[in-house]
Amino acid sequence: MDFTSVNDFLKKASTAKDEERKAIDGRLAPYLDDPSLIGVSPEIADTIEAYLEQYGDEALKQIGLFCIGKWLRVHGGIMEDYRSTNSWDEAMVVMTDMTRISAALQSLGTIGSFGGDDDWRAMLREVVTQVVMEKIEEGNSFSSFFSALDND
């Protein structure tokens, strides 16, 4: 191949990779499009694995509860958007999903862990204490911070 510039070379190299990516994507599509597939990025998987090793399966429970709780809040926001625009059919579909997510959250919350609860809670105490200290250093008084917390 004859290239007239570095830019020309980079464009052709990128194009070649794009074709290879499309071919790979085409072969993987039946697996990745399967609605029963569960997957996360390698970074998230590595973080979860590290927490699992450090805190036991309590980490899985806490991460699961956190994620499902977030999912419920997202649905709640969408539900509110539909309610505010009187889109009642859509709101009912979201409400049905919210009921299922809420049931999953309640069910997961009742599952015991094999270990790590005390260590997990100690880690949370350390993290939250540091955040509160930073907020106080930013000008929030100790009493006003906890007063606002108690009023929630």
Short mmCIF file of N, CA, C and O in Angstrom, two decimals, residues 25-121:
data_model
loop_
_atom_site.label_atom_id
_atom_site.label_comp_id
_atom_site.label_asym_id
_atom_site.label_seq_id
_atom_site.Cartn_x
_atom_site.Cartn_y
_atom_site.Cartn_z
N ASP A 25 -18.52 -8.16 15.74
CA ASP A 25 -19.83 -7.83 16.30
C ASP A 25 -20.92 -8.70 15.69
O ASP A 25 -21.81 -9.17 16.39
N GLY A 26 -20.83 -8.92 14.38
CA GLY A 26 -21.82 -9.77 13.71
C GLY A 26 -21.82 -11.19 14.25
O GLY A 26 -22.88 -11.80 14.41
N ARG A 27 -20.65 -11.73 14.53
CA ARG A 27 -20.56 -13.09 15.07
C ARG A 27 -21.03 -13.16 16.52
O ARG A 27 -21.55 -14.17 16.96
N LEU A 28 -20.79 -12.08 17.29
CA LEU A 28 -21.17 -12.07 18.70
C LEU A 28 -22.62 -11.68 18.94
O LEU A 28 -23.17 -11.95 20.01
N ALA A 29 -23.24 -11.03 17.97
CA ALA A 29 -24.60 -10.49 18.14
C ALA A 29 -25.59 -11.50 18.70
O ALA A 29 -26.34 -11.16 19.63
N PRO A 30 -25.65 -12.74 18.19
CA PRO A 30 -26.65 -13.66 18.75
C PRO A 30 -26.48 -13.91 20.25
O PRO A 30 -27.44 -14.13 20.96
N TYR A 31 -25.24 -13.86 20.71
CA TYR A 31 -24.99 -14.09 22.14
C TYR A 31 -25.26 -12.83 22.95
O TYR A 31 -25.86 -12.88 24.02
N LEU A 32 -24.80 -11.70 22.44
CA LEU A 32 -24.93 -10.45 23.18
C LEU A 32 -26.34 -9.88 23.14
O LEU A 32 -26.71 -9.09 24.01
N ASP A 33 -27.13 -10.25 22.14
CA ASP A 33 -28.51 -9.77 22.05
C ASP A 33 -29.47 -10.63 22.86
O ASP A 33 -30.65 -10.29 22.96
N ASP A 34 -29.00 -11.72 23.43
CA ASP A 34 -29.83 -12.61 24.23
C ASP A 34 -30.29 -11.86 25.49
O ASP A 34 -29.46 -11.41 26.29
N PRO A 35 -31.60 -11.68 25.68
CA PRO A 35 -32.08 -10.91 26.82
C PRO A 35 -31.74 -11.54 28.18
O PRO A 35 -31.78 -10.87 29.20
N SER A 36 -31.38 -12.80 28.20
CA SER A 36 -31.03 -13.44 29.48
C SER A 36 -29.55 -13.27 29.81
O SER A 36 -29.11 -13.68 30.89
N LEU A 37 -28.78 -12.64 28.91
CA LEU A 37 -27.37 -12.39 29.17
C LEU A 37 -27.21 -11.36 30.28
O LEU A 37 -27.90 -10.34 30.30
N ILE A 38 -26.34 -11.64 31.22
CA ILE A 38 -26.02 -10.70 32.29
C ILE A 38 -24.55 -10.36 32.14
O ILE A 38 -23.71 -11.25 32.06
N GLY A 39 -24.23 -9.08 32.11
CA GLY A 39 -22.84 -8.71 31.95
C GLY A 39 -22.58 -7.30 32.47
O GLY A 39 -23.47 -6.47 32.53
N VAL A 40 -21.34 -7.08 32.88
CA VAL A 40 -20.88 -5.77 33.31
C VAL A 40 -19.50 -5.56 32.70
O VAL A 40 -18.87 -6.50 32.22
N SER A 41 -19.04 -4.33 32.75
CA SER A 41 -17.71 -4.03 32.22
C SER A 41 -16.65 -4.72 33.07
O SER A 41 -16.88 -5.02 34.24
N PRO A 42 -15.49 -4.96 32.50
CA PRO A 42 -14.40 -5.58 33.29
C PRO A 42 -14.04 -4.77 34.53
O PRO A 42 -13.73 -5.33 35.58
N GLU A 43 -14.11 -3.44 34.43
CA GLU A 43 -13.78 -2.60 35.59
C GLU A 43 -14.76 -2.84 36.74
O GLU A 43 -14.35 -2.94 37.90
N ILE A 44 -16.04 -2.92 36.42
CA ILE A 44 -17.04 -3.17 37.47
C ILE A 44 -16.86 -4.58 38.02
O ILE A 44 -16.90 -4.79 39.24
N ALA A 45 -16.63 -5.56 37.15
CA ALA A 45 -16.43 -6.93 37.60
C ALA A 45 -15.22 -7.03 38.53
O ALA A 45 -15.27 -7.71 39.56
N ASP A 46 -14.14 -6.34 38.18
CA ASP A 46 -12.94 -6.36 39.02
C ASP A 46 -13.20 -5.73 40.38
O ASP A 46 -12.74 -6.24 41.42
N THR A 47 -13.93 -4.62 40.40
CA THR A 47 -14.26 -3.96 41.67
C THR A 47 -15.11 -4.87 42.54
O THR A 47 -14.85 -5.03 43.74
N ILE A 48 -16.13 -5.48 41.95
CA ILE A 48 -17.00 -6.38 42.71
C ILE A 48 -16.20 -7.56 43.23
O ILE A 48 -16.35 -7.96 44.39
N GLU A 49 -15.32 -8.11 42.41
CA GLU A 49 -14.50 -9.24 42.84
C GLU A 49 -13.60 -8.85 44.00
O GLU A 49 -13.45 -9.60 44.98
N ALA A 50 -13.02 -7.66 43.94
CA ALA A 50 -12.16 -7.19 45.03
C ALA A 50 -12.96 -7.03 46.32
O ALA A 50 -12.50 -7.42 47.41
N TYR A 51 -14.17 -6.46 46.22
CA TYR A 51 -15.01 -6.32 47.40
C TYR A 51 -15.44 -7.69 47.94
O TYR A 51 -15.52 -7.89 49.15
N LEU A 52 -15.74 -8.61 47.05
CA LEU A 52 -16.12 -9.96 47.47
C LEU A 52 -14.99 -10.62 48.25
O LEU A 52 -15.22 -11.23 49.30
N GLU A 53 -13.77 -10.49 47.76
CA GLU A 53 -12.62 -11.06 48.46
C GLU A 53 -12.40 -10.38 49.82
O GLU A 53 -12.04 -11.04 50.79
N GLN A 54 -12.61 -9.08 49.87
CA GLN A 54 -12.34 -8.35 51.11
C GLN A 54 -13.46 -8.47 52.13
O GLN A 54 -13.21 -8.55 53.33
N TYR A 55 -14.73 -8.47 51.68
CA TYR A 55 -15.86 -8.37 52.59
C TYR A 55 -16.80 -9.57 52.56
O TYR A 55 -17.82 -9.57 53.24
N GLY A 56 -16.51 -10.57 51.76
CA GLY A 56 -17.40 -11.71 51.66
C GLY A 56 -18.64 -11.37 50.85
O GLY A 56 -18.72 -10.34 50.18
N ASP A 57 -19.63 -12.25 50.95
CA ASP A 57 -20.81 -12.06 50.11
C ASP A 57 -21.71 -10.92 50.57
O ASP A 57 -22.64 -10.53 49.86
N GLU A 58 -21.42 -10.33 51.73
CA GLU A 58 -22.16 -9.13 52.12
C GLU A 58 -21.99 -8.03 51.08
O GLU A 58 -22.91 -7.25 50.83
N ALA A 59 -20.81 -7.99 50.45
CA ALA A 59 -20.57 -7.00 49.40
C ALA A 59 -21.55 -7.19 48.25
O ALA A 59 -22.09 -6.20 47.72
N LEU A 60 -21.80 -8.43 47.87
CA LEU A 60 -22.75 -8.68 46.78
C LEU A 60 -24.15 -8.22 47.16
O LEU A 60 -24.86 -7.60 46.34
N LYS A 61 -24.54 -8.52 48.38
CA LYS A 61 -25.86 -8.11 48.85
C LYS A 61 -25.98 -6.59 48.83
O LYS A 61 -26.97 -6.03 48.32
N GLN A 62 -24.99 -5.90 49.40
CA GLN A 62 -25.05 -4.44 49.48
C GLN A 62 -25.03 -3.79 48.10
O GLN A 62 -25.77 -2.84 47.84
N ILE A 63 -24.17 -4.29 47.22
CA ILE A 63 -24.11 -3.74 45.86
C ILE A 63 -25.42 -4.01 45.13
O ILE A 63 -25.96 -3.13 44.45
N GLY A 64 -25.97 -5.21 45.30
CA GLY A 64 -27.25 -5.54 44.69
C GLY A 64 -28.37 -4.64 45.18
O GLY A 64 -29.16 -4.11 44.39
N LEU A 65 -28.44 -4.45 46.50
CA LEU A 65 -29.47 -3.56 47.07
C LEU A 65 -29.31 -2.13 46.56
O LEU A 65 -30.29 -1.47 46.22
N PHE A 66 -28.06 -1.67 46.51
CA PHE A 66 -27.80 -0.32 46.02
C PHE A 66 -28.27 -0.17 44.57
O PHE A 66 -28.98 0.79 44.23
N CYS A 67 -27.91 -1.12 43.72
CA CYS A 67 -28.27 -1.03 42.31
C CYS A 67 -29.77 -1.13 42.10
O CYS A 67 -30.35 -0.36 41.32
N ILE A 68 -30.41 -2.05 42.79
CA ILE A 68 -31.86 -2.19 42.64
C ILE A 68 -32.57 -0.95 43.18
O ILE A 68 -33.55 -0.48 42.61
N GLY A 69 -32.06 -0.40 44.28
CA GLY A 69 -32.64 0.84 44.81
C GLY A 69 -32.51 1.99 43.83
O GLY A 69 -33.44 2.78 43.64
N LYS A 70 -31.35 2.10 43.19
CA LYS A 70 -31.16 3.13 42.15
C LYS A 70 -32.14 2.92 41.00
O LYS A 70 -32.71 3.87 40.47
N TRP A 71 -32.28 1.65 40.59
CA TRP A 71 -33.19 1.31 39.49
C TRP A 71 -34.62 1.73 39.85
O TRP A 71 -35.34 2.29 39.02
N LEU A 72 -35.01 1.48 41.10
CA LEU A 72 -36.35 1.87 41.55
C LEU A 72 -36.51 3.39 41.50
O LEU A 72 -37.55 3.90 41.05
N ARG A 73 -35.48 4.13 41.93
CA ARG A 73 -35.55 5.60 41.88
C ARG A 73 -35.63 6.12 40.44
O ARG A 73 -36.34 7.09 40.16
N VAL A 74 -34.91 5.48 39.52
CA VAL A 74 -35.00 5.88 38.11
C VAL A 74 -36.42 5.69 37.61
O VAL A 74 -36.99 6.58 36.97
N HIS A 75 -37.01 4.55 37.92
CA HIS A 75 -38.39 4.31 37.52
C HIS A 75 -39.33 5.33 38.16
O HIS A 75 -40.29 5.78 37.53
N GLY A 76 -39.06 5.67 39.42
CA GLY A 76 -39.89 6.67 40.09
C GLY A 76 -39.85 8.02 39.39
O GLY A 76 -40.87 8.69 39.25
N GLY A 77 -38.66 8.41 38.93
CA GLY A 77 -38.53 9.67 38.18
C GLY A 77 -39.29 9.63 36.87
O GLY A 77 -39.97 10.59 36.49
N ILE A 78 -39.18 8.51 36.17
CA ILE A 78 -39.90 8.37 34.89
C ILE A 78 -41.40 8.35 35.15
O ILE A 78 -42.17 8.97 34.41
N MET A 79 -41.80 7.67 36.22
CA MET A 79 -43.22 7.61 36.59
C MET A 79 -43.75 9.02 36.84
O MET A 79 -44.84 9.39 36.39
N GLU A 80 -42.97 9.83 37.55
CA GLU A 80 -43.37 11.21 37.83
C GLU A 80 -43.49 12.02 36.55
O GLU A 80 -44.42 12.81 36.39
N ASP A 81 -42.58 11.81 35.61
CA ASP A 81 -42.66 12.50 34.31
C ASP A 81 -43.95 12.13 33.59
O ASP A 81 -44.64 13.01 33.05
N TYR A 82 -44.28 10.85 33.58
CA TYR A 82 -45.52 10.43 32.92
C TYR A 82 -46.75 10.98 33.63
O TYR A 82 -47.71 11.40 33.01
N ARG A 83 -46.71 11.00 34.96
CA ARG A 83 -47.85 11.53 35.72
C ARG A 83 -48.05 13.00 35.42
O ARG A 83 -49.17 13.46 35.21
N SER A 84 -46.93 13.74 35.34
CA SER A 84 -47.04 15.19 35.13
C SER A 84 -47.56 15.54 33.74
O SER A 84 -48.07 16.62 33.53
N THR A 85 -47.42 14.61 32.81
CA THR A 85 -47.94 14.86 31.45
C THR A 85 -49.23 14.09 31.17
O THR A 85 -49.67 13.99 30.03
N ASN A 86 -49.81 13.54 32.26
CA ASN A 86 -51.06 12.76 32.14
C ASN A 86 -50.94 11.60 31.16
O ASN A 86 -51.91 11.23 30.50
N SER A 87 -49.78 11.00 31.11
CA SER A 87 -49.56 9.82 30.26
C SER A 87 -49.81 8.58 31.12
O SER A 87 -48.89 7.86 31.52
N TRP A 88 -51.08 8.33 31.40
CA TRP A 88 -51.46 7.32 32.39
C TRP A 88 -51.17 5.90 31.94
O TRP A 88 -50.81 5.05 32.77
N ASP A 89 -51.31 5.60 30.66
CA ASP A 89 -51.01 4.24 30.20
C ASP A 89 -49.54 3.91 30.42
O ASP A 89 -49.20 2.84 30.94
N GLU A 90 -48.67 4.85 30.06
CA GLU A 90 -47.24 4.65 30.25
C GLU A 90 -46.90 4.59 31.73
O GLU A 90 -46.07 3.79 32.17
N ALA A 91 -47.56 5.44 32.52
CA ALA A 91 -47.32 5.46 33.96
C ALA A 91 -47.68 4.11 34.59
O ALA A 91 -46.98 3.63 35.49
N MET A 92 -48.75 3.50 34.13
CA MET A 92 -49.16 2.21 34.67
C MET A 92 -48.13 1.12 34.35
O MET A 92 -47.86 0.24 35.18
N VAL A 93 -47.56 1.15 33.16
CA VAL A 93 -46.52 0.18 32.80
C VAL A 93 -45.31 0.35 33.71
O VAL A 93 -44.76 -0.62 34.24
N VAL A 94 -44.92 1.60 33.92
CA VAL A 94 -43.77 1.87 34.80
C VAL A 94 -44.11 1.46 36.23
O VAL A 94 -43.27 0.89 36.94
N MET A 95 -45.33 1.71 36.68
CA MET A 95 -45.74 1.34 38.03
C MET A 95 -45.69 -0.18 38.21
O MET A 95 -45.27 -0.67 39.26
N THR A 96 -46.07 -0.91 37.20
CA THR A 96 -45.99 -2.37 37.26
C THR A 96 -44.53 -2.81 37.43
O THR A 96 -44.23 -3.67 38.27
N ASP A 97 -43.65 -2.21 36.67
CA ASP A 97 -42.22 -2.51 36.82
C ASP A 97 -41.71 -2.12 38.20
O ASP A 97 -40.92 -2.84 38.82
N MET A 98 -42.17 -0.97 38.71
CA MET A 98 -41.74 -0.52 40.03
C MET A 98 -42.17 -1.52 41.11
O MET A 98 -41.42 -1.76 42.07
N THR A 99 -43.34 -2.10 40.95
CA THR A 99 -43.82 -3.09 41.91
C THR A 99 -42.90 -4.31 41.91
O THR A 99 -42.52 -4.82 42.96
N ARG A 100 -42.50 -4.75 40.72
CA ARG A 100 -41.60 -5.90 40.62
C ARG A 100 -40.21 -5.57 41.19
O ARG A 100 -39.61 -6.39 41.89
N ILE A 101 -39.71 -4.39 40.88
CA ILE A 101 -38.40 -3.99 41.39
C ILE A 101 -38.45 -3.88 42.91
O ILE A 101 -37.53 -4.33 43.61
N SER A 102 -39.51 -3.32 43.43
CA SER A 102 -39.67 -3.19 44.88
C SER A 102 -39.71 -4.56 45.55
O SER A 102 -39.09 -4.76 46.61
N ALA A 103 -40.41 -5.50 44.94
CA ALA A 103 -40.46 -6.87 45.49
C ALA A 103 -39.07 -7.50 45.48
O ALA A 103 -38.68 -8.17 46.45
N ALA A 104 -38.31 -7.28 44.42
CA ALA A 104 -36.94 -7.81 44.35
C ALA A 104 -36.08 -7.18 45.45
O ALA A 104 -35.28 -7.87 46.10
N LEU A 105 -36.24 -5.90 45.66
CA LEU A 105 -35.48 -5.18 46.69
C LEU A 105 -35.80 -5.75 48.07
O LEU A 105 -34.89 -6.03 48.87
N GLN A 106 -37.08 -5.94 48.34
CA GLN A 106 -37.49 -6.48 49.64
C GLN A 106 -36.98 -7.91 49.81
O GLN A 106 -36.50 -8.29 50.88
N SER A 107 -37.07 -8.70 48.77
CA SER A 107 -36.62 -10.09 48.84
C SER A 107 -35.12 -10.17 49.08
O SER A 107 -34.65 -10.91 49.94
N LEU A 108 -34.36 -9.39 48.35
CA LEU A 108 -32.91 -9.39 48.50
C LEU A 108 -32.50 -8.92 49.90
O LEU A 108 -31.56 -9.45 50.49
N GLY A 109 -33.23 -7.97 50.43
CA GLY A 109 -32.92 -7.45 51.76
C GLY A 109 -33.07 -8.48 52.86
O GLY A 109 -32.47 -8.34 53.93
N THR A 110 -33.85 -9.52 52.65
CA THR A 110 -34.07 -10.53 53.68
C THR A 110 -33.07 -11.68 53.60
O THR A 110 -33.08 -12.55 54.47
N ILE A 111 -32.22 -11.69 52.60
CA ILE A 111 -31.24 -12.78 52.45
C ILE A 111 -30.04 -12.49 53.34
O ILE A 111 -29.47 -11.41 53.31
N GLY A 112 -29.66 -13.49 54.11
CA GLY A 112 -28.50 -13.35 54.98
C GLY A 112 -27.21 -13.56 54.21
O GLY A 112 -27.20 -14.16 53.13
N SER A 113 -26.12 -13.08 54.77
CA SER A 113 -24.81 -13.26 54.16
C SER A 113 -24.00 -14.26 54.97
O SER A 113 -24.25 -14.46 56.16
N PHE A 114 -23.01 -14.85 54.33
CA PHE A 114 -22.13 -15.79 55.02
C PHE A 114 -21.09 -15.06 55.85
O PHE A 114 -20.48 -15.64 56.72
N GLY A 115 -20.87 -13.82 55.53
CA GLY A 115 -19.87 -13.09 56.29
C GLY A 115 -19.59 -11.75 55.67
O GLY A 115 -20.02 -11.45 54.57
N GLY A 116 -18.86 -10.96 56.42
CA GLY A 116 -18.43 -9.67 55.91
C GLY A 116 -19.27 -8.50 56.37
O GLY A 116 -18.90 -7.36 56.12
N ASP A 117 -20.38 -8.76 57.05
CA ASP A 117 -21.26 -7.66 57.44
C ASP A 117 -20.56 -6.66 58.35
O ASP A 117 -20.62 -5.45 58.12
N ASP A 118 -19.87 -7.15 59.36
CA ASP A 118 -19.18 -6.24 60.28
C ASP A 118 -18.08 -5.47 59.57
O ASP A 118 -17.93 -4.26 59.77
N ASP A 119 -17.31 -6.14 58.73
CA ASP A 119 -16.25 -5.47 57.98
C ASP A 119 -16.81 -4.46 57.00
O ASP A 119 -16.26 -3.37 56.82
N TRP A 120 -17.91 -4.81 56.34
CA TRP A 120 -18.54 -3.89 55.38
C TRP A 120 -19.03 -2.64 56.10
O TRP A 120 -18.80 -1.53 55.66
N ARG A 121 -19.68 -2.84 57.23
CA ARG A 121 -20.21 -1.69 58.00
C ARG A 121 -19.06 -0.82 58.53
O ARG A 121 -19.18 0.40 58.55
#
